[in-house]
């Protein structure tokens, strides 16, 4: 109360007192506090001060709340570091701290919260890398770290969270390739990787996932491989946003090098020459979205908006890609 300017909370009923409550019923009269007992043992202990105009810093004494199950302080104006003592709250199953002004690194002690099911640190000013200790939270269902300044690589230890169904890492500064181990998360439904600095091709192991939503756009070259099985898997995702890779191996380029097309730029029709029988042409916009599929050598592009596009010629398992410009 004192550390977060309790006198200015929206609701501070019961908190401004020097009298120590003698029963859990008296504590339940404090705003945001709930304590349930059964046979004189705590069955549920929650502290919910969401959107209550908390300002200042979290005190290290929070670590003394060893019986706390739910701690929700989202949508406030708390700042500075998340105290490492939070790792002493080992009975937490819900920790929501999103939309504050927390800075510094995520304390590795957070890996002590082995009963945690939902962790939300989104939309803060957190820096540093994602601690590998996250992999200790094997009961985790939801992990929200989006909207921070996190950097470094995504730790492969996230694959140690077998129950995870939401992993949101978008709008950070994460680098490197995406760990193939994420493909082992059999319950994962939503994966958000957009707006980072991730590179390379998405792992082929992702085809083991049953994603409902998946975004990986606006990175530093991160793209979906043109492997047929991977492309078919992408088509099963209800909400998808991210580009396909547009390069192919040199051997494929040499084998299909006789294929040409004209004109470029194109206004209405484009004609491919030396196109092998049974080949297929796909056209993608600059966001990697497929806008056209054809097996003809003479293709009508009149309905496409002006701009740059990528084409891919597919023959069996072989592919060759290039750019084309669409004029008005």
GROMACS .gro file of C-alpha atoms in nm:
model
  328
    1UNK     CA    1   0.000   0.000   0.000
    2UNK     CA    2   0.275   0.246   0.095
    3UNK     CA    3   0.508   0.149  -0.191
    4UNK     CA    4   0.242   0.203  -0.458
    5UNK     CA    5   0.084   0.527  -0.333
    6UNK     CA    6  -0.221   0.356  -0.187
    7UNK     CA    7  -0.380   0.685  -0.083
    8UNK     CA    8  -0.439   0.751  -0.456
    9UNK     CA    9  -0.573   0.410  -0.552
   10UNK     CA   10  -0.913   0.411  -0.716
   11UNK     CA   11  -1.033   0.182  -0.439
   12UNK     CA   12  -0.834   0.132  -0.119
   13UNK     CA   13  -1.110   0.007   0.111
   14UNK     CA   14  -0.964  -0.153   0.422
   15UNK     CA   15  -0.598  -0.101   0.333
   16UNK     CA   16  -0.522   0.223   0.515
   17UNK     CA   17  -0.501   0.075   0.864
   18UNK     CA   18  -0.248  -0.015   1.130
   19UNK     CA   19  -0.475  -0.282   1.278
   20UNK     CA   20  -0.375  -0.635   1.186
   21UNK     CA   21  -0.685  -0.840   1.092
   22UNK     CA   22  -0.744  -1.137   1.318
   23UNK     CA   23  -0.940  -1.347   1.070
   24UNK     CA   24  -0.957  -1.416   0.701
   25UNK     CA   25  -1.307  -1.263   0.696
   26UNK     CA   26  -1.159  -0.928   0.798
   27UNK     CA   27  -0.896  -0.957   0.524
   28UNK     CA   28  -1.176  -1.022   0.275
   29UNK     CA   29  -1.306  -0.674   0.352
   30UNK     CA   30  -0.991  -0.530   0.198
   31UNK     CA   31  -1.041  -0.434  -0.166
   32UNK     CA   32  -0.900  -0.697  -0.403
   33UNK     CA   33  -0.826  -0.956  -0.134
   34UNK     CA   34  -0.994  -1.295  -0.124
   35UNK     CA   35  -0.909  -1.576   0.116
   36UNK     CA   36  -1.107  -1.901   0.116
   37UNK     CA   37  -1.062  -2.164   0.386
   38UNK     CA   38  -1.157  -2.529   0.422
   39UNK     CA   39  -1.089  -2.710   0.750
   40UNK     CA   40  -0.893  -2.401   0.859
   41UNK     CA   41  -0.657  -2.435   0.562
   42UNK     CA   42  -0.627  -2.184   0.279
   43UNK     CA   43  -0.778  -2.318  -0.042
   44UNK     CA   44  -0.766  -1.994  -0.243
   45UNK     CA   45  -0.573  -1.674  -0.178
   46UNK     CA   46  -0.590  -1.402  -0.442
   47UNK     CA   47  -0.486  -1.039  -0.467
   48UNK     CA   48  -0.647  -0.853  -0.758
   49UNK     CA   49  -0.562  -0.483  -0.787
   50UNK     CA   50  -0.600  -0.459  -1.164
   51UNK     CA   51  -0.659  -0.112  -1.311
   52UNK     CA   52  -0.654   0.051  -0.967
   53UNK     CA   53  -0.407   0.338  -1.022
   54UNK     CA   54  -0.112   0.178  -0.846
   55UNK     CA   55   0.201   0.393  -0.887
   56UNK     CA   56   0.555   0.335  -0.768
   57UNK     CA   57   0.745   0.009  -0.719
   58UNK     CA   58   0.666  -0.338  -0.597
   59UNK     CA   59   0.810  -0.404  -0.251
   60UNK     CA   60   1.038  -0.702  -0.193
   61UNK     CA   61   0.808  -0.807   0.093
   62UNK     CA   62   0.579  -0.957  -0.171
   63UNK     CA   63   0.797  -1.264  -0.142
   64UNK     CA   64   0.648  -1.326   0.203
   65UNK     CA   65   0.307  -1.405   0.049
   66UNK     CA   66   0.401  -1.770   0.012
   67UNK     CA   67   0.035  -1.887   0.009
   68UNK     CA   68  -0.079  -1.651  -0.270
   69UNK     CA   69  -0.241  -1.823  -0.568
   70UNK     CA   70  -0.347  -1.531  -0.787
   71UNK     CA   71  -0.164  -1.198  -0.822
   72UNK     CA   72  -0.315  -0.952  -1.071
   73UNK     CA   73  -0.178  -0.598  -1.097
   74UNK     CA   74  -0.225  -0.537  -1.469
   75UNK     CA   75  -0.316  -0.197  -1.616
   76UNK     CA   76  -0.144   0.017  -1.352
   77UNK     CA   77   0.162   0.246  -1.354
   78UNK     CA   78   0.414   0.037  -1.163
   79UNK     CA   79   0.777   0.084  -1.262
   80UNK     CA   80   1.139  -0.024  -1.209
   81UNK     CA   81   1.243  -0.387  -1.177
   82UNK     CA   82   1.028  -0.688  -1.101
   83UNK     CA   83   1.168  -0.796  -0.762
   84UNK     CA   84   1.347  -1.131  -0.764
   85UNK     CA   85   1.167  -1.214  -0.438
   86UNK     CA   86   0.860  -1.284  -0.645
   87UNK     CA   87   1.020  -1.625  -0.699
   88UNK     CA   88   0.931  -1.710  -0.337
   89UNK     CA   89   0.558  -1.706  -0.417
   90UNK     CA   90   0.574  -2.070  -0.519
   91UNK     CA   91   0.200  -2.141  -0.492
   92UNK     CA   92   0.110  -1.886  -0.760
   93UNK     CA   93  -0.089  -2.025  -1.050
   94UNK     CA   94  -0.173  -1.686  -1.207
   95UNK     CA   95   0.066  -1.390  -1.236
   96UNK     CA   96  -0.063  -1.096  -1.441
   97UNK     CA   97   0.151  -0.781  -1.457
   98UNK     CA   98   0.079  -0.654  -1.808
   99UNK     CA   99   0.041  -0.290  -1.914
  100UNK     CA  100   0.268  -0.131  -1.652
  101UNK     CA  101   0.608   0.037  -1.682
  102UNK     CA  102   0.831  -0.242  -1.553
  103UNK     CA  103   1.188  -0.225  -1.682
  104UNK     CA  104   1.502  -0.436  -1.656
  105UNK     CA  105   1.524  -0.809  -1.708
  106UNK     CA  106   1.274  -1.080  -1.625
  107UNK     CA  107   1.417  -1.225  -1.302
  108UNK     CA  108   1.536  -1.584  -1.350
  109UNK     CA  109   1.380  -1.662  -1.010
  110UNK     CA  110   1.049  -1.666  -1.193
  111UNK     CA  111   1.145  -2.021  -1.281
  112UNK     CA  112   1.075  -2.114  -0.917
  113UNK     CA  113   0.700  -2.067  -0.971
  114UNK     CA  114   0.649  -2.429  -1.069
  115UNK     CA  115   0.271  -2.414  -1.015
  116UNK     CA  116   0.223  -2.123  -1.254
  117UNK     CA  117  -0.037  -2.175  -1.526
  118UNK     CA  118  -0.069  -1.822  -1.666
  119UNK     CA  119   0.209  -1.562  -1.691
  120UNK     CA  120   0.139  -1.222  -1.846
  121UNK     CA  121   0.421  -0.965  -1.856
  122UNK     CA  122   0.305  -0.803  -2.180
  123UNK     CA  123   0.327  -0.434  -2.272
  124UNK     CA  124   0.599  -0.320  -2.035
  125UNK     CA  125   0.957  -0.199  -2.090
  126UNK     CA  126   1.132  -0.525  -2.007
  127UNK     CA  127   1.475  -0.583  -2.161
  128UNK     CA  128   1.730  -0.864  -2.179
  129UNK     CA  129   1.668  -1.216  -2.295
  130UNK     CA  130   1.391  -1.457  -2.206
  131UNK     CA  131   1.531  -1.654  -1.910
  132UNK     CA  132   1.590  -2.022  -1.977
  133UNK     CA  133   1.436  -2.087  -1.636
  134UNK     CA  134   1.099  -2.037  -1.807
  135UNK     CA  135   1.137  -2.402  -1.901
  136UNK     CA  136   1.081  -2.500  -1.537
  137UNK     CA  137   0.717  -2.390  -1.551
  138UNK     CA  138   0.586  -2.721  -1.680
  139UNK     CA  139   0.224  -2.651  -1.577
  140UNK     CA  140   0.206  -2.334  -1.788
  141UNK     CA  141  -0.089  -2.288  -2.023
  142UNK     CA  142  -0.038  -1.926  -2.131
  143UNK     CA  143   0.279  -1.719  -2.175
  144UNK     CA  144   0.240  -1.356  -2.281
  145UNK     CA  145   0.561  -1.153  -2.326
  146UNK     CA  146   0.461  -0.934  -2.620
  147UNK     CA  147   0.514  -0.559  -2.640
  148UNK     CA  148   0.846  -0.534  -2.455
  149UNK     CA  149   1.210  -0.481  -2.558
  150UNK     CA  150   1.325  -0.839  -2.510
  151UNK     CA  151   1.624  -0.945  -2.718
  152UNK     CA  152   1.839  -1.251  -2.778
  153UNK     CA  153   1.715  -1.583  -2.908
  154UNK     CA  154   1.397  -1.766  -2.815
  155UNK     CA  155   1.517  -2.029  -2.567
  156UNK     CA  156   1.457  -2.385  -2.674
  157UNK     CA  157   1.352  -2.450  -2.314
  158UNK     CA  158   1.002  -2.324  -2.398
  159UNK     CA  159   0.951  -2.672  -2.542
  160UNK     CA  160   0.962  -2.799  -2.182
  161UNK     CA  161   0.611  -2.657  -2.133
  162UNK     CA  162   0.402  -2.949  -2.260
  163UNK     CA  163   0.064  -2.793  -2.172
  164UNK     CA  164   0.130  -2.458  -2.340
  165UNK     CA  165  -0.144  -2.347  -2.578
  166UNK     CA  166  -0.063  -1.975  -2.614
  167UNK     CA  167   0.285  -1.834  -2.678
  168UNK     CA  168   0.284  -1.463  -2.761
  169UNK     CA  169   0.626  -1.303  -2.827
  170UNK     CA  170   0.538  -1.040  -3.087
  171UNK     CA  171   0.661  -0.679  -3.082
  172UNK     CA  172   1.001  -0.740  -2.923
  173UNK     CA  173   1.360  -0.746  -3.059
  174UNK     CA  174   1.417  -1.121  -3.055
  175UNK     CA  175   1.689  -1.250  -3.291
  176UNK     CA  176   1.814  -1.573  -3.442
  177UNK     CA  177   1.621  -1.866  -3.576
  178UNK     CA  178   1.305  -2.015  -3.429
  179UNK     CA  179   1.380  -2.327  -3.220
  180UNK     CA  180   1.265  -2.646  -3.386
  181UNK     CA  181   1.174  -2.779  -3.041
  182UNK     CA  182   0.859  -2.562  -3.044
  183UNK     CA  183   0.721  -2.820  -3.284
  184UNK     CA  184   0.695  -3.057  -2.986
  185UNK     CA  185   0.426  -2.845  -2.815
  186UNK     CA  186   0.132  -3.064  -2.910
  187UNK     CA  187  -0.133  -2.845  -2.741
  188UNK     CA  188  -0.012  -2.514  -2.885
  189UNK     CA  189  -0.300  -2.327  -3.051
  190UNK     CA  190  -0.173  -1.970  -3.086
  191UNK     CA  191   0.184  -1.866  -3.174
  192UNK     CA  192   0.268  -1.499  -3.227
  193UNK     CA  193   0.619  -1.409  -3.351
  194UNK     CA  194   0.558  -1.095  -3.558
  195UNK     CA  195   0.756  -0.772  -3.533
  196UNK     CA  196   1.088  -0.911  -3.412
  197UNK     CA  197   1.429  -0.958  -3.578
  198UNK     CA  198   1.399  -1.333  -3.629
  199UNK     CA  199   1.574  -1.494  -3.928
  200UNK     CA  200   1.576  -1.809  -4.138
  201UNK     CA  201   1.313  -2.061  -4.232
  202UNK     CA  202   1.045  -2.184  -3.996
  203UNK     CA  203   1.130  -2.536  -3.872
  204UNK     CA  204   0.972  -2.825  -4.059
  205UNK     CA  205   0.883  -2.970  -3.717
  206UNK     CA  206   0.604  -2.711  -3.702
  207UNK     CA  207   0.390  -2.941  -3.913
  208UNK     CA  208   0.336  -3.139  -3.590
  209UNK     CA  209   0.145  -2.844  -3.443
  210UNK     CA  210  -0.229  -2.784  -3.459
  211UNK     CA  211  -0.228  -2.406  -3.464
  212UNK     CA  212  -0.543  -2.199  -3.489
  213UNK     CA  213  -0.363  -1.862  -3.514
  214UNK     CA  214  -0.005  -1.805  -3.629
  215UNK     CA  215   0.172  -1.479  -3.719
  216UNK     CA  216   0.539  -1.433  -3.812
  217UNK     CA  217   0.537  -1.126  -4.038
  218UNK     CA  218   0.769  -0.824  -4.008
  219UNK     CA  219   1.088  -1.000  -3.906
  220UNK     CA  220   1.440  -1.004  -4.047
  221UNK     CA  221   1.383  -1.266  -4.315
  222UNK     CA  222   1.181  -1.522  -4.119
  223UNK     CA  223   0.973  -1.712  -4.371
  224UNK     CA  224   0.780  -2.031  -4.440
  225UNK     CA  225   0.970  -2.293  -4.641
  226UNK     CA  226   0.827  -2.389  -4.978
  227UNK     CA  227   0.826  -2.756  -4.886
  228UNK     CA  228   0.496  -2.903  -5.008
  229UNK     CA  229   0.405  -3.064  -4.676
  230UNK     CA  230   0.477  -2.740  -4.492
  231UNK     CA  231   0.266  -2.536  -4.733
  232UNK     CA  232  -0.021  -2.780  -4.696
  233UNK     CA  233   0.008  -2.749  -4.318
  234UNK     CA  234  -0.010  -2.369  -4.343
  235UNK     CA  235  -0.340  -2.404  -4.526
  236UNK     CA  236  -0.492  -2.569  -4.217
  237UNK     CA  237  -0.439  -2.258  -4.000
  238UNK     CA  238  -0.747  -2.040  -3.960
  239UNK     CA  239  -0.567  -1.708  -3.897
  240UNK     CA  240  -0.227  -1.691  -4.067
  241UNK     CA  241   0.001  -1.394  -4.132
  242UNK     CA  242   0.355  -1.431  -4.261
  243UNK     CA  243   0.561  -1.458  -4.581
  244UNK     CA  244   0.679  -1.758  -4.775
  245UNK     CA  245   1.045  -1.797  -4.853
  246UNK     CA  246   1.117  -1.687  -5.208
  247UNK     CA  247   1.458  -1.841  -5.271
  248UNK     CA  248   1.538  -2.191  -5.391
  249UNK     CA  249   1.847  -2.405  -5.412
  250UNK     CA  250   2.099  -2.340  -5.689
  251UNK     CA  251   2.038  -2.688  -5.835
  252UNK     CA  252   1.671  -2.608  -5.885
  253UNK     CA  253   1.757  -2.275  -6.042
  254UNK     CA  254   1.987  -2.443  -6.291
  255UNK     CA  255   1.735  -2.715  -6.377
  256UNK     CA  256   1.455  -2.467  -6.443
  257UNK     CA  257   1.669  -2.184  -6.577
  258UNK     CA  258   1.513  -2.202  -6.926
  259UNK     CA  259   1.181  -2.071  -6.795
  260UNK     CA  260   1.126  -1.707  -6.891
  261UNK     CA  261   0.835  -1.466  -6.891
  262UNK     CA  262   0.739  -1.136  -7.052
  263UNK     CA  263   0.663  -0.851  -7.023
  264UNK     CA  264   0.806  -0.726  -6.694
  265UNK     CA  265   0.665  -0.485  -6.580
  266UNK     CA  266   0.327  -0.626  -6.678
  267UNK     CA  267  -0.004  -0.445  -6.724
  268UNK     CA  268  -0.258  -0.716  -6.806
  269UNK     CA  269  -0.127  -1.053  -6.928
  270UNK     CA  270   0.203  -1.223  -6.860
  271UNK     CA  271   0.335  -1.509  -7.073
  272UNK     CA  272   0.572  -1.782  -6.957
  273UNK     CA  273   0.792  -1.965  -7.208
  274UNK     CA  274   0.965  -2.303  -7.181
  275UNK     CA  275   0.723  -2.393  -6.903
  276UNK     CA  276   0.736  -2.771  -6.840
  277UNK     CA  277   0.419  -2.974  -6.867
  278UNK     CA  278   0.230  -3.017  -6.537
  279UNK     CA  279   0.403  -2.723  -6.373
  280UNK     CA  280   0.210  -2.474  -6.161
  281UNK     CA  281   0.259  -2.102  -6.106
  282UNK     CA  282   0.183  -1.926  -5.779
  283UNK     CA  283   0.192  -1.548  -5.732
  284UNK     CA  284   0.240  -1.384  -5.388
  285UNK     CA  285   0.219  -1.025  -5.273
  286UNK     CA  286   0.500  -0.864  -5.074
  287UNK     CA  287   0.345  -0.990  -4.748
  288UNK     CA  288   0.373  -1.347  -4.868
  289UNK     CA  289   0.002  -1.392  -4.928
  290UNK     CA  290  -0.090  -1.609  -5.225
  291UNK     CA  291  -0.299  -1.405  -5.471
  292UNK     CA  292  -0.309  -1.632  -5.775
  293UNK     CA  293  -0.252  -1.994  -5.883
  294UNK     CA  294  -0.244  -2.107  -6.246
  295UNK     CA  295  -0.123  -2.385  -6.475
  296UNK     CA  296  -0.155  -2.171  -6.789
  297UNK     CA  297   0.136  -2.017  -6.977
  298UNK     CA  298  -0.071  -1.702  -7.047
  299UNK     CA  299  -0.196  -1.552  -6.718
  300UNK     CA  300  -0.430  -1.259  -6.663
  301UNK     CA  301  -0.298  -1.023  -6.391
  302UNK     CA  302  -0.528  -0.732  -6.470
  303UNK     CA  303  -0.716  -0.758  -6.139
  304UNK     CA  304  -0.403  -0.732  -5.926
  305UNK     CA  305  -0.315  -0.400  -5.766
  306UNK     CA  306   0.000  -0.223  -5.887
  307UNK     CA  307   0.319  -0.316  -5.705
  308UNK     CA  308   0.583  -0.583  -5.666
  309UNK     CA  309   0.496  -0.953  -5.655
  310UNK     CA  310   0.684  -1.280  -5.627
  311UNK     CA  311   0.613  -1.577  -5.850
  312UNK     CA  312   0.700  -1.941  -5.792
  313UNK     CA  313   0.704  -2.209  -6.061
  314UNK     CA  314   0.643  -2.554  -5.912
  315UNK     CA  315   0.734  -2.878  -6.091
  316UNK     CA  316   0.710  -3.190  -5.877
  317UNK     CA  317   0.922  -3.103  -5.572
  318UNK     CA  318   1.125  -2.842  -5.759
  319UNK     CA  319   1.062  -2.469  -5.737
  320UNK     CA  320   1.204  -2.154  -5.885
  321UNK     CA  321   1.104  -1.804  -5.779
  322UNK     CA  322   1.146  -1.448  -5.897
  323UNK     CA  323   1.005  -1.099  -5.893
  324UNK     CA  324   0.759  -0.927  -6.121
  325UNK     CA  325   0.622  -0.574  -6.129
  326UNK     CA  326   0.256  -0.498  -6.194
  327UNK     CA  327   0.177  -0.159  -6.350
  328UNK     CA  328  -0.162   0.011  -6.363
   0.00000   0.00000   0.00000
